[in-house]
mmCIF file of C-alpha atoms in Angstrom:
data_model
loop_
_atom_site.group_PDB
_atom_site.id
_atom_site.type_symbol
_atom_site.label_atom_id
_atom_site.label_comp_id
_atom_site.label_asym_id
_atom_site.label_seq_id
_atom_site.Cartn_x
_atom_site.Cartn_y
_atom_site.Cartn_z
ATOM 1 C CA MET A 24 124.787 133.846 93.911
ATOM 2 C CA VAL A 25 124.977 130.858 95.298
ATOM 3 C CA LYS A 26 121.323 129.172 96.470
ATOM 4 C CA THR A 27 120.504 126.849 98.834
ATOM 5 C CA PRO A 28 118.353 123.729 98.133
ATOM 6 C CA LEU A 29 115.120 123.034 100.723
ATOM 7 C CA LEU A 30 114.680 120.131 98.588
ATOM 8 C CA GLY A 31 116.343 117.252 100.959
ATOM 9 C CA ARG A 32 115.022 119.312 103.760
ATOM 10 C CA THR A 33 113.413 118.090 106.297
ATOM 11 C CA LEU A 34 110.158 119.101 107.980
ATOM 12 C CA ASP A 35 112.094 120.592 111.088
ATOM 13 C CA GLU A 36 114.400 122.064 108.933
ATOM 14 C CA LEU A 37 112.108 123.524 106.922
ATOM 15 C CA LYS A 38 110.713 124.970 109.929
ATOM 16 C CA GLU A 39 113.700 127.173 111.247
ATOM 17 C CA ILE A 40 114.128 128.197 107.343
ATOM 18 C CA VAL A 41 110.472 130.021 107.871
ATOM 19 C CA THR A 42 110.654 131.287 111.234
ATOM 20 C CA GLY A 43 114.089 132.987 110.603
ATOM 21 C CA LEU A 44 112.330 134.777 107.466
ATOM 22 C CA GLY A 45 109.863 135.780 109.325
ATOM 23 C CA MET A 46 107.006 133.177 108.581
ATOM 24 C CA PRO A 47 104.746 131.514 110.666
ATOM 25 C CA LYS A 48 105.593 127.948 110.726
ATOM 26 C CA PHE A 49 102.482 127.072 109.008
ATOM 27 C CA THR A 50 104.267 128.295 106.161
ATOM 28 C CA ALA A 51 107.479 124.420 106.425
ATOM 29 C CA ARG A 52 103.843 122.220 105.428
ATOM 30 C CA GLN A 53 102.934 124.500 102.557
ATOM 31 C CA LEU A 54 106.666 124.375 101.378
ATOM 32 C CA ALA A 55 106.683 120.511 101.726
ATOM 33 C CA SER A 56 103.301 120.393 99.737
ATOM 34 C CA TRP A 57 104.408 121.474 97.124
ATOM 35 C CA MET A 58 108.264 120.289 96.889
ATOM 36 C CA TYR A 59 107.071 116.446 98.163
ATOM 37 C CA GLY A 60 103.554 116.422 97.152
ATOM 38 C CA LYS A 61 102.950 118.487 93.647
ATOM 39 C CA LYS A 62 107.112 118.627 93.115
ATOM 40 C CA VAL A 63 106.749 122.037 92.162
ATOM 41 C CA PRO A 64 110.392 123.193 89.767
ATOM 42 C CA SER A 65 110.323 126.449 91.540
ATOM 43 C CA ILE A 66 109.285 128.633 94.719
ATOM 44 C CA ASP A 67 107.877 131.053 91.623
ATOM 45 C CA GLY A 68 104.778 127.410 92.167
ATOM 46 C CA MET A 69 104.421 128.103 95.440
ATOM 47 C CA THR A 70 100.883 129.747 94.949
ATOM 48 C CA ASP A 71 99.337 129.480 98.402
ATOM 49 C CA LEU A 72 102.666 131.437 99.527
ATOM 50 C CA SER A 73 102.487 135.705 98.946
ATOM 51 C CA LEU A 74 104.436 137.143 96.605
ATOM 52 C CA LYS A 75 105.986 138.724 99.483
ATOM 53 C CA ASN A 76 106.763 135.391 100.982
ATOM 54 C CA ARG A 77 107.854 133.520 97.577
ATOM 55 C CA GLU A 78 110.127 136.868 97.471
ATOM 56 C CA LEU A 79 112.030 136.221 101.089
ATOM 57 C CA LEU A 80 112.682 132.811 99.814
ATOM 58 C CA LYS A 81 113.481 132.958 96.767
ATOM 59 C CA GLY A 82 116.390 135.797 98.355
ATOM 60 C CA SER A 83 118.533 133.192 99.469
ATOM 61 C CA PHE A 84 116.492 129.054 97.694
ATOM 62 C CA GLU A 85 116.114 127.334 95.446
ATOM 63 C CA ILE A 86 113.979 123.795 94.764
ATOM 64 C CA GLY A 87 117.051 122.400 94.301
ATOM 65 C CA CYS A 88 116.026 120.133 91.346
ATOM 66 C CA SER A 89 118.291 119.703 88.010
ATOM 67 C CA ALA A 90 117.655 117.790 85.363
ATOM 68 C CA PRO A 91 119.927 114.917 83.878
ATOM 69 C CA VAL A 92 122.769 116.389 81.245
ATOM 70 C CA GLN A 93 122.517 112.806 79.775
ATOM 71 C CA GLU A 94 120.117 109.758 78.767
ATOM 72 C CA MET A 95 121.190 105.938 77.582
ATOM 73 C CA ARG A 96 117.869 103.880 76.579
ATOM 74 C CA SER A 97 118.150 100.493 76.475
ATOM 75 C CA VAL A 98 115.779 97.475 74.300
ATOM 76 C CA ASP A 99 114.307 96.831 76.898
ATOM 77 C CA GLY A 100 112.821 99.928 78.682
ATOM 78 C CA THR A 101 115.744 100.385 81.153
ATOM 79 C CA VAL A 102 116.930 104.223 81.452
ATOM 80 C CA LYS A 103 120.100 105.248 83.125
ATOM 81 C CA TYR A 104 120.073 108.735 84.048
ATOM 82 C CA LEU A 105 123.639 111.044 84.516
ATOM 83 C CA PHE A 106 124.003 113.796 86.411
ATOM 84 C CA SER A 107 126.400 116.668 87.682
ATOM 85 C CA THR A 108 126.908 117.709 90.430
ATOM 86 C CA PRO A 109 128.343 121.384 90.642
ATOM 87 C CA GLU A 110 131.484 120.169 92.013
ATOM 88 C CA GLY A 111 131.750 118.873 88.351
ATOM 89 C CA ASN A 112 131.661 115.304 88.420
ATOM 90 C CA TYR A 113 128.796 113.072 87.640
ATOM 91 C CA VAL A 114 126.395 110.522 89.308
ATOM 92 C CA GLU A 115 124.255 107.489 87.738
ATOM 93 C CA SER A 116 120.593 106.324 88.357
ATOM 94 C CA VAL A 117 118.801 103.669 86.450
ATOM 95 C CA TYR A 118 114.583 103.551 85.621
ATOM 96 C CA ILE A 119 114.108 99.661 85.942
ATOM 97 C CA PRO A 120 110.575 98.859 84.169
ATOM 98 C CA GLU A 121 109.808 95.151 84.698
ATOM 99 C CA ASP A 122 106.580 93.422 85.361
ATOM 100 C CA GLY A 123 104.184 96.429 86.118
ATOM 101 C CA ARG A 124 106.698 97.310 88.414
ATOM 102 C CA ALA A 125 109.322 100.503 87.800
ATOM 103 C CA THR A 126 112.217 100.584 90.271
ATOM 104 C CA LEU A 127 114.961 103.534 90.202
ATOM 105 C CA CYS A 128 118.448 102.764 91.588
ATOM 106 C CA VAL A 129 119.751 105.425 92.976
ATOM 107 C CA SER A 130 123.843 106.660 93.490
ATOM 108 C CA SER A 131 124.884 108.074 97.093
ATOM 109 C CA GLN A 132 127.935 108.846 96.569
ATOM 110 C CA VAL A 133 130.207 110.222 94.075
ATOM 111 C CA GLY A 134 132.487 107.517 93.437
ATOM 112 C CA CYS A 135 133.732 104.970 96.455
ATOM 113 C CA LYS A 136 135.865 104.013 98.628
ATOM 114 C CA MET A 137 135.211 100.166 98.155
ATOM 115 C CA ASN A 138 137.026 99.581 95.742
ATOM 116 C CA CYS A 139 135.206 96.804 95.390
ATOM 117 C CA ARG A 140 137.044 93.972 92.500
ATOM 118 C CA PHE A 141 134.054 93.195 90.313
ATOM 119 C CA CYS A 142 132.630 97.716 90.520
ATOM 120 C CA MET A 143 133.455 100.351 88.094
ATOM 121 C CA THR A 144 132.536 102.770 90.626
ATOM 122 C CA GLY A 145 134.736 101.367 93.108
ATOM 123 C CA LYS A 146 137.793 101.856 89.881
ATOM 124 C CA GLN A 147 136.661 105.919 90.352
ATOM 125 C CA GLY A 148 137.989 106.322 93.975
ATOM 126 C CA PHE A 149 136.342 108.498 95.838
ATOM 127 C CA SER A 150 134.865 112.180 95.612
ATOM 128 C CA ALA A 151 132.784 113.156 97.225
ATOM 129 C CA ASN A 152 129.205 112.062 99.301
ATOM 130 C CA LEU A 153 125.386 112.699 97.957
ATOM 131 C CA THR A 154 123.862 116.002 99.455
ATOM 132 C CA ALA A 155 119.946 114.152 100.676
ATOM 133 C CA ALA A 156 118.587 117.016 98.092
ATOM 134 C CA GLN A 157 121.773 115.081 95.550
ATOM 135 C CA ILE A 158 120.032 111.663 96.014
ATOM 136 C CA LEU A 159 116.514 112.545 96.258
ATOM 137 C CA ASN A 160 117.620 114.856 93.064
ATOM 138 C CA GLN A 161 117.468 111.652 91.115
ATOM 139 C CA ILE A 162 114.067 110.689 91.296
ATOM 140 C CA TYR A 163 112.552 113.858 91.436
ATOM 141 C CA SER A 164 114.000 115.023 88.524
ATOM 142 C CA ILE A 165 112.919 111.995 86.083
ATOM 143 C CA PRO A 166 109.869 111.913 83.494
ATOM 144 C CA GLU A 167 108.557 108.804 84.867
ATOM 145 C CA ARG A 168 108.953 109.592 88.627
ATOM 146 C CA GLU A 169 105.143 109.229 89.013
ATOM 147 C CA THR A 170 105.439 105.992 87.909
ATOM 148 C CA LEU A 171 108.369 104.257 90.727
ATOM 149 C CA THR A 172 106.584 101.396 92.751
ATOM 150 C CA ASN A 173 109.656 101.133 94.381
ATOM 151 C CA VAL A 174 113.529 102.512 94.807
ATOM 152 C CA VAL A 175 116.671 101.220 95.316
ATOM 153 C CA PHE A 176 119.690 102.250 97.161
ATOM 154 C CA MET A 177 122.957 99.910 94.745
ATOM 155 C CA GLY A 178 124.104 102.861 92.639
ATOM 156 C CA MET A 179 127.512 104.728 93.183
ATOM 157 C CA GLY A 180 129.039 104.344 96.539
ATOM 158 C CA GLU A 181 128.363 102.773 99.923
ATOM 159 C CA PRO A 182 125.019 104.407 101.333
ATOM 160 C CA PHE A 183 126.306 103.462 104.465
ATOM 161 C CA ASP A 184 129.646 105.314 103.925
ATOM 162 C CA ASN A 185 127.348 108.561 103.450
ATOM 163 C CA LEU A 186 124.875 107.250 105.588
ATOM 164 C CA ASP A 187 122.733 111.182 107.639
ATOM 165 C CA GLU A 188 122.237 111.800 103.732
ATOM 166 C CA VAL A 189 120.788 109.093 103.293
ATOM 167 C CA LEU A 190 119.117 108.180 105.967
ATOM 168 C CA ARG A 191 117.312 111.666 105.643
ATOM 169 C CA ALA A 192 116.374 110.858 102.317
ATOM 170 C CA LEU A 193 114.424 107.828 103.543
ATOM 171 C CA ASP A 194 112.713 110.124 106.327
ATOM 172 C CA ILE A 195 111.748 112.130 104.114
ATOM 173 C CA LEU A 196 110.556 109.963 101.650
ATOM 174 C CA THR A 197 108.757 107.418 103.302
ATOM 175 C CA SER A 198 107.447 110.200 106.090
ATOM 176 C CA ASP A 199 104.234 111.661 106.142
ATOM 177 C CA TYR A 200 105.024 115.111 105.027
ATOM 178 C CA GLY A 201 107.172 113.698 102.067
ATOM 179 C CA TRP A 202 106.629 111.094 99.603
ATOM 180 C CA GLN A 203 104.586 109.275 101.994
ATOM 181 C CA TRP A 204 106.006 105.645 100.509
ATOM 182 C CA SER A 205 106.449 102.941 102.579
ATOM 183 C CA PRO A 206 109.399 101.748 103.549
ATOM 184 C CA LYS A 207 108.099 98.159 101.768
ATOM 185 C CA ARG A 208 109.014 100.261 99.010
ATOM 186 C CA ILE A 209 112.948 101.300 99.777
ATOM 187 C CA THR A 210 115.979 98.972 99.700
ATOM 188 C CA VAL A 211 119.048 100.473 100.865
ATOM 189 C CA SER A 212 122.078 97.559 99.557
ATOM 190 C CA THR A 213 125.741 98.115 101.592
ATOM 191 C CA VAL A 214 129.467 95.495 101.641
ATOM 192 C CA GLY A 215 128.362 95.157 105.152
ATOM 193 C CA LEU A 216 129.787 98.867 107.292
ATOM 194 C CA LYS A 217 128.978 97.636 110.713
ATOM 195 C CA LYS A 218 127.811 100.960 112.781
ATOM 196 C CA GLY A 219 126.536 102.454 110.145
ATOM 197 C CA LEU A 220 124.619 98.732 109.209
ATOM 198 C CA GLU A 221 123.152 98.592 112.765
ATOM 199 C CA ARG A 222 122.691 102.759 113.089
ATOM 200 C CA PHE A 223 120.377 102.003 109.583
ATOM 201 C CA LEU A 224 118.572 99.400 111.156
ATOM 202 C CA GLU A 225 118.143 101.339 114.228
ATOM 203 C CA GLU A 226 116.850 104.618 112.781
ATOM 204 C CA SER A 227 115.305 102.800 109.247
ATOM 205 C CA GLY A 228 112.613 100.195 108.841
ATOM 206 C CA CYS A 229 113.597 100.014 104.513
ATOM 207 C CA HIS A 230 114.393 96.793 103.458
ATOM 208 C CA LEU A 231 118.272 96.159 103.673
ATOM 209 C CA ALA A 232 120.449 93.861 101.208
ATOM 210 C CA VAL A 233 124.369 93.119 101.677
ATOM 211 C CA SER A 234 126.274 92.179 99.071
ATOM 212 C CA LEU A 235 128.245 88.809 100.157
ATOM 213 C CA HIS A 236 129.858 87.503 96.832
ATOM 214 C CA SER A 237 131.796 84.763 98.460
ATOM 215 C CA PRO A 238 130.975 82.798 101.895
ATOM 216 C CA TYR A 239 134.224 82.400 102.786
ATOM 217 C CA PRO A 240 136.016 85.357 104.455
ATOM 218 C CA VAL A 241 139.508 85.551 102.203
ATOM 219 C CA GLN A 242 138.412 84.795 99.375
ATOM 220 C CA ARG A 243 135.637 87.277 99.891
ATOM 221 C CA ARG A 244 138.478 90.375 101.071
ATOM 222 C CA GLY A 245 140.424 89.237 97.523
ATOM 223 C CA LEU A 246 136.916 90.115 95.823
ATOM 224 C CA MET A 247 136.088 93.628 98.735
ATOM 225 C CA PRO A 248 139.031 94.526 100.695
ATOM 226 C CA ALA A 249 136.500 96.317 103.530
ATOM 227 C CA GLU A 250 136.161 92.880 104.236
ATOM 228 C CA LYS A 251 139.049 93.197 106.098
ATOM 229 C CA ALA A 252 137.675 95.563 107.931
ATOM 230 C CA TYR A 253 133.610 94.412 108.426
ATOM 231 C CA SER A 254 134.110 90.281 108.092
ATOM 232 C CA ILE A 255 130.630 88.538 106.412
ATOM 233 C CA THR A 256 130.240 86.542 109.843
ATOM 234 C CA GLU A 257 130.607 89.730 111.802
ATOM 235 C CA ILE A 258 127.953 91.801 109.657
ATOM 236 C CA VAL A 259 126.040 87.827 109.479
ATOM 237 C CA GLU A 260 126.077 88.094 113.790
ATOM 238 C CA VAL A 261 124.852 91.579 113.517
ATOM 239 C CA LEU A 262 122.280 90.629 111.821
ATOM 240 C CA ARG A 263 120.570 87.498 114.171
ATOM 241 C CA ARG A 264 119.831 90.046 116.578
ATOM 242 C CA TYR A 265 117.715 91.887 114.402
ATOM 243 C CA ASP A 266 113.631 90.108 113.385
ATOM 244 C CA PHE A 267 113.008 90.209 109.565
ATOM 245 C CA SER A 268 109.996 87.702 110.192
ATOM 246 C CA LYS A 269 107.586 90.633 109.293
ATOM 247 C CA GLN A 270 107.260 93.689 107.194
ATOM 248 C CA ARG A 271 111.037 93.966 106.878
ATOM 249 C CA ARG A 272 113.468 92.036 104.076
ATOM 250 C CA LEU A 273 117.074 90.851 104.575
ATOM 251 C CA SER A 274 118.185 89.676 101.104
ATOM 252 C CA PHE A 275 121.542 88.870 100.459
ATOM 253 C CA GLU A 276 122.901 89.716 97.223
ATOM 254 C CA TYR A 277 125.529 87.334 95.093
ATOM 255 C CA ILE A 278 127.809 88.262 91.552
ATOM 256 C CA MET A 279 127.546 84.685 89.880
ATOM 257 C CA PHE A 280 131.715 84.488 88.766
ATOM 258 C CA LYS A 281 132.993 81.286 86.189
ATOM 259 C CA GLY A 282 134.913 79.114 88.394
ATOM 260 C CA VAL A 283 136.022 80.904 90.734
ATOM 261 C CA ASN A 284 132.030 81.410 93.187
ATOM 262 C CA ASP A 285 129.939 79.574 91.401
ATOM 263 C CA SER A 286 130.437 75.661 92.084
ATOM 264 C CA LEU A 287 127.840 73.520 94.667
ATOM 265 C CA ILE A 288 130.638 73.446 97.615
ATOM 266 C CA TYR A 289 130.076 77.582 98.103
ATOM 267 C CA ALA A 290 125.978 77.115 98.256
ATOM 268 C CA LYS A 291 126.422 74.418 100.682
ATOM 269 C CA GLU A 292 128.370 76.809 102.297
ATOM 270 C CA LEU A 293 126.367 79.679 102.518
ATOM 271 C CA LEU A 294 123.132 77.635 103.752
ATOM 272 C CA ARG A 295 125.611 76.941 106.658
ATOM 273 C CA LEU A 296 126.590 80.683 106.759
ATOM 274 C CA LEU A 297 123.571 81.771 107.210
ATOM 275 C CA ARG A 298 121.118 79.485 108.511
ATOM 276 C CA GLY A 299 118.522 80.082 110.451
ATOM 277 C CA LEU A 300 118.325 83.679 109.679
ATOM 278 C CA ASP A 301 115.022 84.632 107.683
ATOM 279 C CA CYS A 302 116.225 85.694 104.413
ATOM 280 C CA ARG A 303 116.746 85.310 100.134
ATOM 281 C CA MET A 304 119.470 85.361 98.438
ATOM 282 C CA ASN A 305 119.555 87.534 94.583
ATOM 283 C CA LEU A 306 122.216 85.800 92.417
ATOM 284 C CA ILE A 307 123.229 88.617 89.644
ATOM 285 C CA ARG A 308 124.268 88.255 86.775
ATOM 286 C CA PHE A 309 128.223 89.677 85.764
ATOM 287 C CA HIS A 310 128.720 92.479 84.017
ATOM 288 C CA ALA A 311 131.668 92.861 82.493
ATOM 289 C CA ILE A 312 134.467 95.848 83.487
ATOM 290 C CA PRO A 313 137.581 96.671 81.635
ATOM 291 C CA GLY A 314 140.276 95.630 83.069
ATOM 292 C CA VAL A 315 138.633 93.313 85.173
ATOM 293 C CA ASP A 316 139.446 89.802 84.873
ATOM 294 C CA LEU A 317 136.741 88.219 85.675
ATOM 295 C CA GLU A 318 133.589 86.687 83.424
ATOM 296 C CA GLY A 319 129.955 86.329 84.572
ATOM 297 C CA SER A 320 128.811 83.007 84.745
ATOM 298 C CA ASP A 321 126.804 80.908 82.556
ATOM 299 C CA GLY A 322 123.366 80.452 82.720
ATOM 300 C CA GLU A 323 122.974 77.244 83.353
ATOM 301 C CA THR A 324 125.509 77.161 86.443
ATOM 302 C CA MET A 325 123.597 79.781 87.584
ATOM 303 C CA LEU A 326 120.261 77.855 88.151
ATOM 304 C CA ALA A 327 121.804 74.819 89.235
ATOM 305 C CA PHE A 328 123.061 76.993 92.205
ATOM 306 C CA ARG A 329 119.535 78.860 92.463
ATOM 307 C CA ASP A 330 117.960 75.614 92.741
ATOM 308 C CA TYR A 331 120.120 73.524 95.104
ATOM 309 C CA LEU A 332 119.769 76.631 97.472
ATOM 310 C CA THR A 333 116.492 77.530 97.960
ATOM 311 C CA LYS A 334 115.867 73.481 97.587
ATOM 312 C CA HIS A 335 117.407 73.630 100.739
ATOM 313 C CA GLY A 336 115.287 76.409 102.202
ATOM 314 C CA LEU A 337 117.519 79.423 101.221
ATOM 315 C CA PHE A 338 115.099 81.061 98.703
ATOM 316 C CA SER A 339 116.667 82.410 95.751
ATOM 317 C CA THR A 340 115.997 84.257 92.296
ATOM 318 C CA ILE A 341 118.960 86.021 90.034
ATOM 319 C CA ARG A 342 117.921 88.161 89.062
ATOM 320 C CA ALA A 343 117.538 89.837 84.900
ATOM 321 C CA SER A 344 119.895 91.472 83.156
ATOM 322 C CA ARG A 345 119.211 94.464 82.201
ATOM 323 C CA GLY A 346 120.220 97.255 79.948
ATOM 324 C CA GLU A 347 123.019 95.454 78.454
ATOM 325 C CA ASP A 348 123.809 97.634 75.607
ATOM 326 C CA ILE A 349 124.154 101.526 77.058
ATOM 327 C CA PHE A 350 126.585 100.854 79.376
ATOM 328 C CA ALA A 351 124.392 98.251 82.077
ATOM 329 C CA ALA A 352 127.337 97.968 84.702
ATOM 330 C CA CYS A 353 127.292 100.853 86.944
ATOM 331 C CA GLY A 354 129.804 103.799 87.224
ATOM 332 C CA MET A 355 131.002 102.883 83.235
ATOM 333 C CA LEU A 356 128.207 106.204 81.467
ATOM 334 C CA SER A 357 129.854 108.216 84.648
ATOM 335 C CA THR A 358 133.324 106.845 83.816
ATOM 336 C CA ALA A 359 133.205 107.988 80.012
ATOM 337 C CA ARG A 360 131.934 110.983 80.108
ATOM 338 C CA LYS A 361 134.450 112.339 81.730
ATOM 339 C CA GLN A 362 137.071 110.624 79.816
ATOM 340 C CA ALA A 363 135.835 111.785 76.520
ATOM 341 C CA GLU A 364 135.924 115.818 78.912
ATOM 342 C CA LYS A 365 139.714 115.098 79.401
ATOM 343 C CA LYS A 366 140.077 114.435 75.405
#
């Protein structure tokens, strides 16, 4: 018998479950405390519930957590985890310890519809949306979960293409009945799906990162097909309607490709495009992927680009490359696993 996961359920949904089984409503908070506070792996561990109630729950439900099926550890401390789904697919998450911080990068979909030219996940095509339970399981089931300082939704998939489940996971992570995290510890990345962007900004207080990669719409379309439907100029106009001067942070992600988008002409156009926005720029080194004729910019070029932007009022950083010895690019480990299973 396939049982329904309790992980990923909001407090209201847990109340519906327990009242449906004839239990008092307060039992829902007990469930939430055991799952999201104490992170027990099974219903049997909820010892302040009566044995009768535990057996009632176990008849149809389970916590729904599952350990990674594979992990790869880098010499720099980065760990890439591979999780399976009931349909036989795989998703990745990456644990990144650095300078007193411990960040987990999680996935929101199996594959991706966006098909960005430089992304291995996009080459897989789209298979499925992850449920809130499957998103949270990536945090719930790793040994480093108690050391995490930050979570970023920058793994496989486009979060705003699966926004209902992503928002449900964010609610559980930040609510008083859930993980009780500050929204400032969470960043969600998007290529810029307009309707999802507006809804996210209205319904969540988490940080936002927008994948930019070129300030020129025609060139960006060649790198990111989503530009055809949601132009970066249109996305920037949406962002101008919101206040990012307080707790919520807005950042842009810019992968630098040698001879493609790394000259100071691009830096100047970025300044023009983003003028007046309270934001920062994250410059990213490109991890080469099979079958893609793009190369990463050299370090000197990236430093000059960063310094020019910062000097002219757009604070910019170069994201450190991590885990290059363990299928660093997102989607590579899951692709390798699927290919191996076909042999």
